[in-house]
PDB file of C-alpha atoms in Angstrom:
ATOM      1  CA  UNK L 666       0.000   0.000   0.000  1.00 41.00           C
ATOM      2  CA  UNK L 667       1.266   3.547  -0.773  1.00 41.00           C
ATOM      3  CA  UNK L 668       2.591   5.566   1.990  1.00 40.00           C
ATOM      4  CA  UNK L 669      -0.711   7.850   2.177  1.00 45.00           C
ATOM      5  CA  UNK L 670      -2.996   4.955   3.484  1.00 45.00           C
ATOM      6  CA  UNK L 671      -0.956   2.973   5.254  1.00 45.00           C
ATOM      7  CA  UNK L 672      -2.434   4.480   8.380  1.00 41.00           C
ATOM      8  CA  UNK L 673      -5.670   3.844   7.418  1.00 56.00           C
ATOM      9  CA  UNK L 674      -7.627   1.991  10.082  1.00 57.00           C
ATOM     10  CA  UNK L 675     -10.803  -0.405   7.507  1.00 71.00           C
ATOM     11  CA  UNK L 676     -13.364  -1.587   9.861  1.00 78.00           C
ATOM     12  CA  UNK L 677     -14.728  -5.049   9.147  1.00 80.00           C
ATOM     13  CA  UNK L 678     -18.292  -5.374   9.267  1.00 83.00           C
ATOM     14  CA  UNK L 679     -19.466  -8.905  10.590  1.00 81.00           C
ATOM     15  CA  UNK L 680     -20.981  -9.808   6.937  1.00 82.00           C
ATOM     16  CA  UNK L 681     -17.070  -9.058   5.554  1.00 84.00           C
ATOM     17  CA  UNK L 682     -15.859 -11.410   8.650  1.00 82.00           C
ATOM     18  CA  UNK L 683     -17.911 -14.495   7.264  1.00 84.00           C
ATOM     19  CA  UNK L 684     -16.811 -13.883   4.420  1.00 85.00           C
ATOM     20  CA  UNK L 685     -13.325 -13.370   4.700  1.00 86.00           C
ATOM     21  CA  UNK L 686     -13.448 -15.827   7.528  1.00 85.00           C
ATOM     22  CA  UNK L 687     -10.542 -18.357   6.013  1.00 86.00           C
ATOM     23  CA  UNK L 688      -8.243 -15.918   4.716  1.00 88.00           C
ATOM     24  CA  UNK L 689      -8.131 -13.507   8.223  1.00 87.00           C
ATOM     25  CA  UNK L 690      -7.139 -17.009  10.200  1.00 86.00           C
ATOM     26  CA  UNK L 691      -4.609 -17.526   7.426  1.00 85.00           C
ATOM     27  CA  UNK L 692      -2.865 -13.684   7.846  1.00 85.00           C
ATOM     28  CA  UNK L 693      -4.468 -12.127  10.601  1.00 85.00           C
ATOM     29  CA  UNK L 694      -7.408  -9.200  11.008  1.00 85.00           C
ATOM     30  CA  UNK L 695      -5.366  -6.610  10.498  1.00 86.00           C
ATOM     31  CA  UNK L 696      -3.603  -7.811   7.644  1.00 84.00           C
ATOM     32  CA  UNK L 697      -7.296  -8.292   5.999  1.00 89.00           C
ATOM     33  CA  UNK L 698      -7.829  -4.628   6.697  1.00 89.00           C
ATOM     34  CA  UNK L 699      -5.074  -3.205   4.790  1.00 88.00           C
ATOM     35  CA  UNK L 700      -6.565  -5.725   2.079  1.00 89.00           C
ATOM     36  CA  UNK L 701      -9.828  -3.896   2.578  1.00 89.00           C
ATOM     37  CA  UNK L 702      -8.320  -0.418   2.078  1.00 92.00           C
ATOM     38  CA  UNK L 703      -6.143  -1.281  -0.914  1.00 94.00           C
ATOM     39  CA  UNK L 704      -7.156   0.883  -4.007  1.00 97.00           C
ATOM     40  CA  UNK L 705      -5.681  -1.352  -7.483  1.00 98.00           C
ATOM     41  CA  UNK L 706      -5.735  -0.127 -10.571  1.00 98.00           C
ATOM     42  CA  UNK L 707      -5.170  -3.547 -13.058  1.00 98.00           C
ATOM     43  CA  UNK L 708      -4.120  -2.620 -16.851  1.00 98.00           C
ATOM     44  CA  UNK L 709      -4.913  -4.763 -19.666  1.00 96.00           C
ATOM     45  CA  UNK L 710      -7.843  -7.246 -19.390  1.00 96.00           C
ATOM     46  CA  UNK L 711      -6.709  -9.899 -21.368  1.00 94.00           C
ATOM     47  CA  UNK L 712      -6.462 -13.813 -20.119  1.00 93.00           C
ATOM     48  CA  UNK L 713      -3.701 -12.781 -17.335  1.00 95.00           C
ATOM     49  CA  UNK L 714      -5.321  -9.635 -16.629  1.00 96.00           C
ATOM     50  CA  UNK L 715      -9.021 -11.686 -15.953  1.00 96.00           C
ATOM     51  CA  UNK L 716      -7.112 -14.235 -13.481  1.00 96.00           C
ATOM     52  CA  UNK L 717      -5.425 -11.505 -11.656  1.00 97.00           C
ATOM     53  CA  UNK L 718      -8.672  -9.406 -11.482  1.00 97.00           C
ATOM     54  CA  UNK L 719     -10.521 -12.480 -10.087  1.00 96.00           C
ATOM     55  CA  UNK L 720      -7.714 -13.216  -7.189  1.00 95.00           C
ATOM     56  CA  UNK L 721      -8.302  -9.620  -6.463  1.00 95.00           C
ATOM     57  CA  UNK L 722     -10.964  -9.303  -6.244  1.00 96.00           C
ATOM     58  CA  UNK L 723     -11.916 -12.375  -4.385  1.00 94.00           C
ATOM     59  CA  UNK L 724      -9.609 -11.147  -1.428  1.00 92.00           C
ATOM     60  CA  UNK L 725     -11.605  -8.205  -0.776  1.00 91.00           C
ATOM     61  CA  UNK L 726      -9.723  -5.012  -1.183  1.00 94.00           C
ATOM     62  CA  UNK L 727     -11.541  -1.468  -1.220  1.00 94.00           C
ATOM     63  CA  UNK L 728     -11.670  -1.212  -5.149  1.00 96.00           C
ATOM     64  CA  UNK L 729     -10.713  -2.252  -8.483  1.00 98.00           C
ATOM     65  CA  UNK L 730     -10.259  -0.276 -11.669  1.00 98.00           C
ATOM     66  CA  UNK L 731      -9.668  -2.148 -14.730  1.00 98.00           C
ATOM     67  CA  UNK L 732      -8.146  -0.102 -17.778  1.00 98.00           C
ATOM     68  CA  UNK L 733      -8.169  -0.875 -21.175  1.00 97.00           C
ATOM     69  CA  UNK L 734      -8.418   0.123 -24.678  1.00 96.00           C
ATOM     70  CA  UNK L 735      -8.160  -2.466 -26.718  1.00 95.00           C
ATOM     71  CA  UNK L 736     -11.556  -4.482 -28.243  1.00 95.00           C
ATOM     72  CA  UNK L 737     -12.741  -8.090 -27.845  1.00 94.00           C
ATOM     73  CA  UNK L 738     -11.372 -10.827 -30.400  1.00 93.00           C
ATOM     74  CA  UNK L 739     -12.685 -14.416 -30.424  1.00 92.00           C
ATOM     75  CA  UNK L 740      -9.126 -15.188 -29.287  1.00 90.00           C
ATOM     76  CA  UNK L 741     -10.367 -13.822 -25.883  1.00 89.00           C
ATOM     77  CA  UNK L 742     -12.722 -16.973 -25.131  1.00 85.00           C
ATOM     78  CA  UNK L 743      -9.732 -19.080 -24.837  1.00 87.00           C
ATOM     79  CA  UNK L 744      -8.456 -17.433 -21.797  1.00 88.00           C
ATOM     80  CA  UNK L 745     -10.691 -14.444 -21.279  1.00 93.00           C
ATOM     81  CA  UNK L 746     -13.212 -15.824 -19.129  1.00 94.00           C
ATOM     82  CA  UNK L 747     -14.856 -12.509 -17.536  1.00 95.00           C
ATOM     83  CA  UNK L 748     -15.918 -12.037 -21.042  1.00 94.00           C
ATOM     84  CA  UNK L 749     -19.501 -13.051 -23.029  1.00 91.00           C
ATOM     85  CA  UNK L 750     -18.424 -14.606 -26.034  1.00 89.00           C
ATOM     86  CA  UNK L 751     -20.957 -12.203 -27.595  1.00 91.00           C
ATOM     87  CA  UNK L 752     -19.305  -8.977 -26.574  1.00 92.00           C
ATOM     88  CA  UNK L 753     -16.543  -9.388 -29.763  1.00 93.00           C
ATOM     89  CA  UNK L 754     -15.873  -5.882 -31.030  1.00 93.00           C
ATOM     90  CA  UNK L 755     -16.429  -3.781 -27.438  1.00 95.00           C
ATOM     91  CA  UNK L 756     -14.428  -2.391 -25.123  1.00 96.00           C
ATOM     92  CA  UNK L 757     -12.636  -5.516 -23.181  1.00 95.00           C
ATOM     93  CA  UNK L 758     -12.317  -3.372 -19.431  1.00 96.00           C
ATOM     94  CA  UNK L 759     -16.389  -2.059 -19.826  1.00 96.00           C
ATOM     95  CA  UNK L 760     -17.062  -6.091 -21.361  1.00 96.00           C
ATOM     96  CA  UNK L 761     -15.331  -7.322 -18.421  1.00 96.00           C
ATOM     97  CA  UNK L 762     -17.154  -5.112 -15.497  1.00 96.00           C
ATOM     98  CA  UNK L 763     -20.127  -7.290 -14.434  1.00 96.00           C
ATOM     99  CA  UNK L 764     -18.770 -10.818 -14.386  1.00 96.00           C
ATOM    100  CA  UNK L 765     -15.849  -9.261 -12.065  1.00 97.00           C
ATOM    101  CA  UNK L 766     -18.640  -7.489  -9.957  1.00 96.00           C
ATOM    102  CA  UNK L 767     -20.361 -10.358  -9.581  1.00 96.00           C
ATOM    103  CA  UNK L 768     -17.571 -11.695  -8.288  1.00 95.00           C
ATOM    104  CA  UNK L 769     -17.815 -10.097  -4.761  1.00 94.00           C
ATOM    105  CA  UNK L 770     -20.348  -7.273  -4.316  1.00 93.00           C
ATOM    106  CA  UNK L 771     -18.250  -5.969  -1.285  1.00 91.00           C
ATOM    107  CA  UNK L 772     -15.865  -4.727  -3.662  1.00 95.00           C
ATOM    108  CA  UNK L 773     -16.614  -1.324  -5.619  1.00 96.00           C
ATOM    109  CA  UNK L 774     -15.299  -2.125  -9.105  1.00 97.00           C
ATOM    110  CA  UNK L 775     -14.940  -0.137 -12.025  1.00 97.00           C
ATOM    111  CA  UNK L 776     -13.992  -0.027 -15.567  1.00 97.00           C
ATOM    112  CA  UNK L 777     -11.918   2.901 -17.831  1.00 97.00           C
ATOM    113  CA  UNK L 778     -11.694   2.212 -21.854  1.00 96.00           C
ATOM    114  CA  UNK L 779      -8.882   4.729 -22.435  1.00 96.00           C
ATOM    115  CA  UNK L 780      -5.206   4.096 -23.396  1.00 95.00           C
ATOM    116  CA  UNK L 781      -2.427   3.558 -20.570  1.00 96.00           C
ATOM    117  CA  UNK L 782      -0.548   5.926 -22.619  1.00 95.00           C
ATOM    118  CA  UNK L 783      -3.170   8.808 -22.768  1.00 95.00           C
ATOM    119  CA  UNK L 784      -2.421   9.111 -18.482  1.00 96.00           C
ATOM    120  CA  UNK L 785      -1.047  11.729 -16.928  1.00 95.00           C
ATOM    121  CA  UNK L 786       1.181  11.131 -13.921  1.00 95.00           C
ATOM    122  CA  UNK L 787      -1.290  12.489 -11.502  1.00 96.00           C
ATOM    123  CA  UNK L 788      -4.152   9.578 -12.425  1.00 97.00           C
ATOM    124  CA  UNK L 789      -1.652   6.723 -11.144  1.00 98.00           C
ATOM    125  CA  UNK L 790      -1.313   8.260  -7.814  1.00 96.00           C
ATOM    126  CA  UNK L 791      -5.128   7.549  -6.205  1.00 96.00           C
ATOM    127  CA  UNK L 792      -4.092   3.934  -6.681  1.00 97.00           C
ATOM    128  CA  UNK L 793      -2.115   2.217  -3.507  1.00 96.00           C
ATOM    129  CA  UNK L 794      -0.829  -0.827  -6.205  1.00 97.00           C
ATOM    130  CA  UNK L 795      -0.493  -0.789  -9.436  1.00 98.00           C
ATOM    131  CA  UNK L 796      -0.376  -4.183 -11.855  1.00 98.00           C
ATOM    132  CA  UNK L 797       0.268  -3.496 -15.592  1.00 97.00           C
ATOM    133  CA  UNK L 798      -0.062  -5.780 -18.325  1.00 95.00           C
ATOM    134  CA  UNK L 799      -0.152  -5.844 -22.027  1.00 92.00           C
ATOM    135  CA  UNK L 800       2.118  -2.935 -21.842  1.00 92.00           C
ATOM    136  CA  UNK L 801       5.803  -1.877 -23.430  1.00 89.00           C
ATOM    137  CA  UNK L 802       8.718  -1.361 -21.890  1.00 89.00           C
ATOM    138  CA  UNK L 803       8.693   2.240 -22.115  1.00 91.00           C
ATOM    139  CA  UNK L 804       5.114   2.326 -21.052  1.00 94.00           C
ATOM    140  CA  UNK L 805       5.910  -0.250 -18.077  1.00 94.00           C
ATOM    141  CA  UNK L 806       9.386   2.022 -16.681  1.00 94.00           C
ATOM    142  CA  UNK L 807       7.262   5.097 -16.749  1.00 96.00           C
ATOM    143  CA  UNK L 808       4.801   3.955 -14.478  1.00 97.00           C
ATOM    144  CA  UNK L 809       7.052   2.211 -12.548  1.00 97.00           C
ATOM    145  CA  UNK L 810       8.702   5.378 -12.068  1.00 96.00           C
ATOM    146  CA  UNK L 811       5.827   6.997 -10.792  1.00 97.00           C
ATOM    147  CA  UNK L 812       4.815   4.599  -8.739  1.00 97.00           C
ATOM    148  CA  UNK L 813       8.637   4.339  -7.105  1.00 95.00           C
ATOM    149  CA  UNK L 814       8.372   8.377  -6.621  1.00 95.00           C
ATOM    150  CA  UNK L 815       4.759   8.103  -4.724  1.00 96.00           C
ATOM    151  CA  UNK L 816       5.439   5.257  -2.756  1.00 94.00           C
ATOM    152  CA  UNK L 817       2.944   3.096  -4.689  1.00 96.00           C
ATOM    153  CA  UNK L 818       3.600  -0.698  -4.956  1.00 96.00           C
ATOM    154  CA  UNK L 819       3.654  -1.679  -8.540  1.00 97.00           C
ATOM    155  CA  UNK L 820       3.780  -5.131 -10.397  1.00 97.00           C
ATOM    156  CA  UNK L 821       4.221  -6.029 -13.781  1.00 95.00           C
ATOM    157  CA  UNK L 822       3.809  -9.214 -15.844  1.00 93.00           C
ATOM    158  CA  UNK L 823       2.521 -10.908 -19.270  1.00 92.00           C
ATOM    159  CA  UNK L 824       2.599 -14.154 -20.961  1.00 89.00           C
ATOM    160  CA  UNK L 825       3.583 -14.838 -24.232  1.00 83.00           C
ATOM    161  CA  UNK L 826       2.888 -18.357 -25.430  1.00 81.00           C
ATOM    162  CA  UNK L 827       4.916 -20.664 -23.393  1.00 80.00           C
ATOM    163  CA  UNK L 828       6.968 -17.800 -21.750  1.00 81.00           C
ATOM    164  CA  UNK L 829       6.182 -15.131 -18.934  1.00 85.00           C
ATOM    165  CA  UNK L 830       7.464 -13.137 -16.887  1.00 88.00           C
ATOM    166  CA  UNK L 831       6.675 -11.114 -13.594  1.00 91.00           C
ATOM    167  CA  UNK L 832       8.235  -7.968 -11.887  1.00 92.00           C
ATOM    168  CA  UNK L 833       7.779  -6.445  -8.742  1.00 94.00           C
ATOM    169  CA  UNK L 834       8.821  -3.448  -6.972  1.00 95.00           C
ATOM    170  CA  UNK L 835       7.727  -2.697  -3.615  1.00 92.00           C
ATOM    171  CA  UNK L 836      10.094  -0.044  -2.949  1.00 91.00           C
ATOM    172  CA  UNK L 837      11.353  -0.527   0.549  1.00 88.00           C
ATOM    173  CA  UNK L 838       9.726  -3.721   2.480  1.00 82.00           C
ATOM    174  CA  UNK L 839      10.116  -4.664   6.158  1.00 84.00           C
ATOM    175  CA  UNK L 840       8.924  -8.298   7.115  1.00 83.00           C
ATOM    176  CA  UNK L 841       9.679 -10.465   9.865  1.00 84.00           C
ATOM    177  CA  UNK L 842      11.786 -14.064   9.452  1.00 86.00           C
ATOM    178  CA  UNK L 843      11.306 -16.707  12.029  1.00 85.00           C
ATOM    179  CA  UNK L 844      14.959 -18.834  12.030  1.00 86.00           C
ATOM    180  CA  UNK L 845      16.143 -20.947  14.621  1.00 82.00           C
ATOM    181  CA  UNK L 846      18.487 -20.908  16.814  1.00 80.00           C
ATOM    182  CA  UNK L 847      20.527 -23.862  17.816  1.00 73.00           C
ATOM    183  CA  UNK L 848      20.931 -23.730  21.816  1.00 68.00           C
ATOM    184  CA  UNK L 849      24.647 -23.274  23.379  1.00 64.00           C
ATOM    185  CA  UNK L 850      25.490 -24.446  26.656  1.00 60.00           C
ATOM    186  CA  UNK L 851      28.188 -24.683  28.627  1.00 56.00           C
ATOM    187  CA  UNK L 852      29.423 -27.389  29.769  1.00 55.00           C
ATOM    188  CA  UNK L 853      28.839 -27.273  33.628  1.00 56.00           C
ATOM    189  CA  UNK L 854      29.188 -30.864  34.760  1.00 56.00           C
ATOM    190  CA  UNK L 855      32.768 -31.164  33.913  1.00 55.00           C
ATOM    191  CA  UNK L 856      32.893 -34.865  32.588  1.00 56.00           C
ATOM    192  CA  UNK L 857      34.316 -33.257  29.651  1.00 56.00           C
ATOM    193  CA  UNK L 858      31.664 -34.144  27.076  1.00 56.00           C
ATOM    194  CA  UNK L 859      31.327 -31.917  24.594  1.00 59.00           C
ATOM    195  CA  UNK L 860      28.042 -29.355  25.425  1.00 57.00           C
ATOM    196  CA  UNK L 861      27.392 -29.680  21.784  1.00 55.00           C
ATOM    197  CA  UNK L 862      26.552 -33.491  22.475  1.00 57.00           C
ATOM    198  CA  UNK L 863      24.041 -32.810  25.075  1.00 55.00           C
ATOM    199  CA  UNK L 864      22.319 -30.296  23.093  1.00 53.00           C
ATOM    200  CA  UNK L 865      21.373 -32.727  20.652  1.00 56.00           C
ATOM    201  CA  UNK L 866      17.987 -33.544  22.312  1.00 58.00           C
ATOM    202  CA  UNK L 867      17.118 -30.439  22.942  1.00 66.00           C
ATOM    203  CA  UNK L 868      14.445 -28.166  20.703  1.00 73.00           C
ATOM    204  CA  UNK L 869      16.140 -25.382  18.739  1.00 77.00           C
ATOM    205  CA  UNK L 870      15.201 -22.056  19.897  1.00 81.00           C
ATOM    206  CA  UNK L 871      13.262 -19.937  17.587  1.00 85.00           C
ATOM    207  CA  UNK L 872      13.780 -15.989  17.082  1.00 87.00           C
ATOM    208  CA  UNK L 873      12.142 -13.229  15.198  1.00 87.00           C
ATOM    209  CA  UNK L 874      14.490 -11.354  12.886  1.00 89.00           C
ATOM    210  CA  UNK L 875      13.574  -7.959  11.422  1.00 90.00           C
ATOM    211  CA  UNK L 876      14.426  -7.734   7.708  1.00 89.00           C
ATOM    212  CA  UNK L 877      14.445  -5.135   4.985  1.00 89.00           C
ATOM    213  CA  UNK L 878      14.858  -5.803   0.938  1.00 87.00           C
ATOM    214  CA  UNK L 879      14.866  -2.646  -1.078  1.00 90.00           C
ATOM    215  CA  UNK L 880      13.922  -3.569  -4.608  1.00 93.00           C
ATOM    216  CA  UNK L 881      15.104  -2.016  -8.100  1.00 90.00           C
ATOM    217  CA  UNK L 882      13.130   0.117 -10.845  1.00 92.00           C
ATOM    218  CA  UNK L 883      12.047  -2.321 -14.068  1.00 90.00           C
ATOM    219  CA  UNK L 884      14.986   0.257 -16.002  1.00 90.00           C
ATOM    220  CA  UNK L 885      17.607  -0.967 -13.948  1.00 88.00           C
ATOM    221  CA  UNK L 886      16.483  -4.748 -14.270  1.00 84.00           C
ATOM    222  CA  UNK L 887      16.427  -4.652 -17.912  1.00 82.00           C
ATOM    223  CA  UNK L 888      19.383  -2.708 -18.561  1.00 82.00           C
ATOM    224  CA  UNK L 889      22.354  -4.768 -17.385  1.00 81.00           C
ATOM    225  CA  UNK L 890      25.798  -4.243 -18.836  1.00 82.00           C
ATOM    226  CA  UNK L 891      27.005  -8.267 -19.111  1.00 78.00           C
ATOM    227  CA  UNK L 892      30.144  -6.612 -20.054  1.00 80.00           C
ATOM    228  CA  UNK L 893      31.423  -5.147 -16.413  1.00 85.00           C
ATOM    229  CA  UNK L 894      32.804  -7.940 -13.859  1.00 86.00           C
ATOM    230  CA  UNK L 895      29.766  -7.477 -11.583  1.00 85.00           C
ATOM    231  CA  UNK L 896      27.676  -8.785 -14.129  1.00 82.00           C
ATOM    232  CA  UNK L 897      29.653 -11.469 -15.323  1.00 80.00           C
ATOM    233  CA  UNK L 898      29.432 -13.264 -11.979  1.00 83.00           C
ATOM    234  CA  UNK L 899      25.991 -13.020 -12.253  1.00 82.00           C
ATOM    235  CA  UNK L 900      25.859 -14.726 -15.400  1.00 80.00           C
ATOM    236  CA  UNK L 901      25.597 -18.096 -15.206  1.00 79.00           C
ATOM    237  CA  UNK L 902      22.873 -17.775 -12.428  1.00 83.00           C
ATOM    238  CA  UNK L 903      20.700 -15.855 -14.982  1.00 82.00           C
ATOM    239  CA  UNK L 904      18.151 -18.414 -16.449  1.00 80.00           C
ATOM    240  CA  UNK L 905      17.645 -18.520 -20.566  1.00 76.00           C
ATOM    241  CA  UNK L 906      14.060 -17.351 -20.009  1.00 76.00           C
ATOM    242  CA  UNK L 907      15.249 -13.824 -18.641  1.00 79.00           C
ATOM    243  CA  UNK L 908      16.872 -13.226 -22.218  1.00 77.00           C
ATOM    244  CA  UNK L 909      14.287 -14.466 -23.936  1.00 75.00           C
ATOM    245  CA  UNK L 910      11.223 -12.692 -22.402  1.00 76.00           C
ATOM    246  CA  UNK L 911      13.352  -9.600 -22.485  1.00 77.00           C
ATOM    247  CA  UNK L 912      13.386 -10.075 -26.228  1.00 75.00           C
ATOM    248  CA  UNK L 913       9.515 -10.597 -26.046  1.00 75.00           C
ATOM    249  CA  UNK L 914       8.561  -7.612 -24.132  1.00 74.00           C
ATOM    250  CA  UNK L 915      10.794  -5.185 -26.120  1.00 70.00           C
ATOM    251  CA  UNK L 916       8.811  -6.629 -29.525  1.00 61.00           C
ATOM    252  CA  UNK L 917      11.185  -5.778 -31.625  1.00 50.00           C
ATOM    253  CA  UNK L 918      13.521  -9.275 -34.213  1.00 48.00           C
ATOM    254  CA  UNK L 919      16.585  -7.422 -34.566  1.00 47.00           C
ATOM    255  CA  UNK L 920      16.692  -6.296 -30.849  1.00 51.00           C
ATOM    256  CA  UNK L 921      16.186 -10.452 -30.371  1.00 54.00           C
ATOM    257  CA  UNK L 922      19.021 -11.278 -32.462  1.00 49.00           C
ATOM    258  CA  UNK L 923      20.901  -8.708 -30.826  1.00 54.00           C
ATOM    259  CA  UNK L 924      20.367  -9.962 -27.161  1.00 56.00           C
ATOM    260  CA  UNK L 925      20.508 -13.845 -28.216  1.00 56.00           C
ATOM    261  CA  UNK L 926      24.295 -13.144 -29.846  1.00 53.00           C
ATOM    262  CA  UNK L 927      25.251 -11.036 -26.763  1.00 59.00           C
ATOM    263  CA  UNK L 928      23.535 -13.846 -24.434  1.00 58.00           C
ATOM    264  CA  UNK L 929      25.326 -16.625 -25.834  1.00 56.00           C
ATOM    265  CA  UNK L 930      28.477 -15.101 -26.356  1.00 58.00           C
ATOM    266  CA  UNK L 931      29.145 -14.293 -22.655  1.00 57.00           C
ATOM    267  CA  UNK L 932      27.481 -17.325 -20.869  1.00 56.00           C
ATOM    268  CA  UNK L 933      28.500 -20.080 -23.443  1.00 55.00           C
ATOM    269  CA  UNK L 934      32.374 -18.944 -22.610  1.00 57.00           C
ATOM    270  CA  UNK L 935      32.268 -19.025 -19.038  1.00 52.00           C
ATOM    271  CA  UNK L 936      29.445 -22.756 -18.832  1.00 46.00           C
ATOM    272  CA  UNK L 937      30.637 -26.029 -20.344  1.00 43.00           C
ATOM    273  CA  UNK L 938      26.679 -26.846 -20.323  1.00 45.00           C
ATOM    274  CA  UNK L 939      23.620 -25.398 -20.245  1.00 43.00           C
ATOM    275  CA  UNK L 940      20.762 -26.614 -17.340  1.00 46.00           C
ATOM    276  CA  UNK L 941      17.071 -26.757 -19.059  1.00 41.00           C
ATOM    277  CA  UNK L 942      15.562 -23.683 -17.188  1.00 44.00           C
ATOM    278  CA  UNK L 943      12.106 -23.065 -16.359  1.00 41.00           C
ATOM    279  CA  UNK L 944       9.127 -21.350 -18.520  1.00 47.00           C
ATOM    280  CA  UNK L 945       8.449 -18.530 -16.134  1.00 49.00           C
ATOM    281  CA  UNK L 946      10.722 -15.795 -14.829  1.00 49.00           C
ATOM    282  CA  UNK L 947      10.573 -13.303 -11.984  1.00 53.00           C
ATOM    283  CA  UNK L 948      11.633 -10.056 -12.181  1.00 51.00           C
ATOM    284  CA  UNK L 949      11.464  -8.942  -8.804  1.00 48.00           C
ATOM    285  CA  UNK L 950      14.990  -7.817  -7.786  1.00 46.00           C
ATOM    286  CA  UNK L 951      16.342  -6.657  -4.760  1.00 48.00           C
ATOM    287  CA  UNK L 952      19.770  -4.567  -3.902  1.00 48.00           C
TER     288      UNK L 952
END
């Protein structure tokens, strides 16, 4: 949530209690009412854009706006399934309002038919996250951007056949880490037995550590120089998917060839083999 609502005290009304009742026993009450104050704005409303509205939804946040410009194809009742199959040619965010409504009343949802591109900075700062998809790069690292400077969590992702990718940038995120602690005793009896021995039946001690991960703009994620040494240790832990998806989301064949040659040319030097790497690739980076 962005850093102008965090303070915000939701009251949950015995109707949203029942409803909610599995998910506040899974992550507490008060965790379930930052849910219920969260204002999302989702862009593009296409197969991945229809899943993540219905998780979204379903977890009962304050409100949802969906935004998109684009029309419904018969390609959409593959994967589009907030969509009547009779709604080809309309607007897919307005198509897409009463299924996702539907969904849970408690929720104010709403729809907006006009381009990503057409919004000024101002418009993405009501919103407390952000998830964009079916977007370009440049379209993705300027909201990003404005969502880093306004303290507004932001997600991006899309899938492209068998490949897809997700990033995340939460700007600075405190959690907590249980770990445990192996007990230490002295050894007071003085037989000489190591106190490490005697420990051995006895239950680790478990502590709650205080974390921080600061994450890194979308720019600075898709930008790497392989070229400097920092990189280059980096390398072979980079999966194949991150070159090709960043290939995909660019849209552009010679930029592909481009980043295949440069790909291959640094990791096939420094790896005798290459691993078979997963379909799906995260984005979400921290310093």
């Amino acid at each position: 949530m962005s850093i102008h609502s965090m303070g915000e005290q939701q009251t949950i009304t015995e109707d949203e209690a029942a409803l909610y009742d599995r998910q506040i026993r899974l992550w507490g009450l008060d965790a379930q009412r930052r849910l219920r104050a969260s204002r999302v704005l989702l862009i593009g409303m296409r197969g991945l854009g229809a899943e993540v509205a219905k998780n979204i939804v379903l977890s009962g946040i304050k409100s949802l706006t969906m935004l998109d410009d684009t029309e419904v194809t018969e390609e959409d009742a593959c994967s589009q399934f907030l969509l009547p199959r009779t709604d080809v040619g309309k607007n897919r965010a307005v198509c897409s309002l009463d299924r996702t409504q539907q969904l849970n009343p408690m929720v104010k949802v709403t729809s907006d038919s006009e381009s990503v591109a057409s919004k000024d900075d101002n418009f993405f700062t009501q919103f407390d996250v952000v998830c964009a998809t079916c977007c370009g790069p440049t379209q993705l690292m300027r909201i990003n951007q404005i969502c880093a400077d306004n303290g507004i969590k932001f997600y991006a992702g899309d899938v492209f056949g068998y490949y897809g990718y997700m990033f995340s940038d939460l700007g600075k995120h405190d959690y907590a880490e249980e770990i445990q602690k192996k007990p230490v005793k002295k050894d007071e009896s003085g037989d000489g037995e190591p106190a490490a021995k005697k420990s051995k039946s006895e239950e680790p001690e478990t502590v709650v550590v205080k974390k921080c991960s600061s994450f890194v703009r979308l720019k600075n994620a898709l930008d790497v120089d392989w070229s400097t040494t920092e990189a280059a240790k980096k390398l072979n832990r980079t999966p194949n998917t991150y070159f090709i998806t960043k290939a995909t989301v660019s849209r552009s064949s010679v930029l592909s060839v481009l980043l295949w040659v440069e790909y291959w040319d640094k990791k096939s030097s420094r790896l005798s083999h290459t691993k078979t790497s997963p379909t799906t690739i995260s984005f979400s980076m921290t310093e």
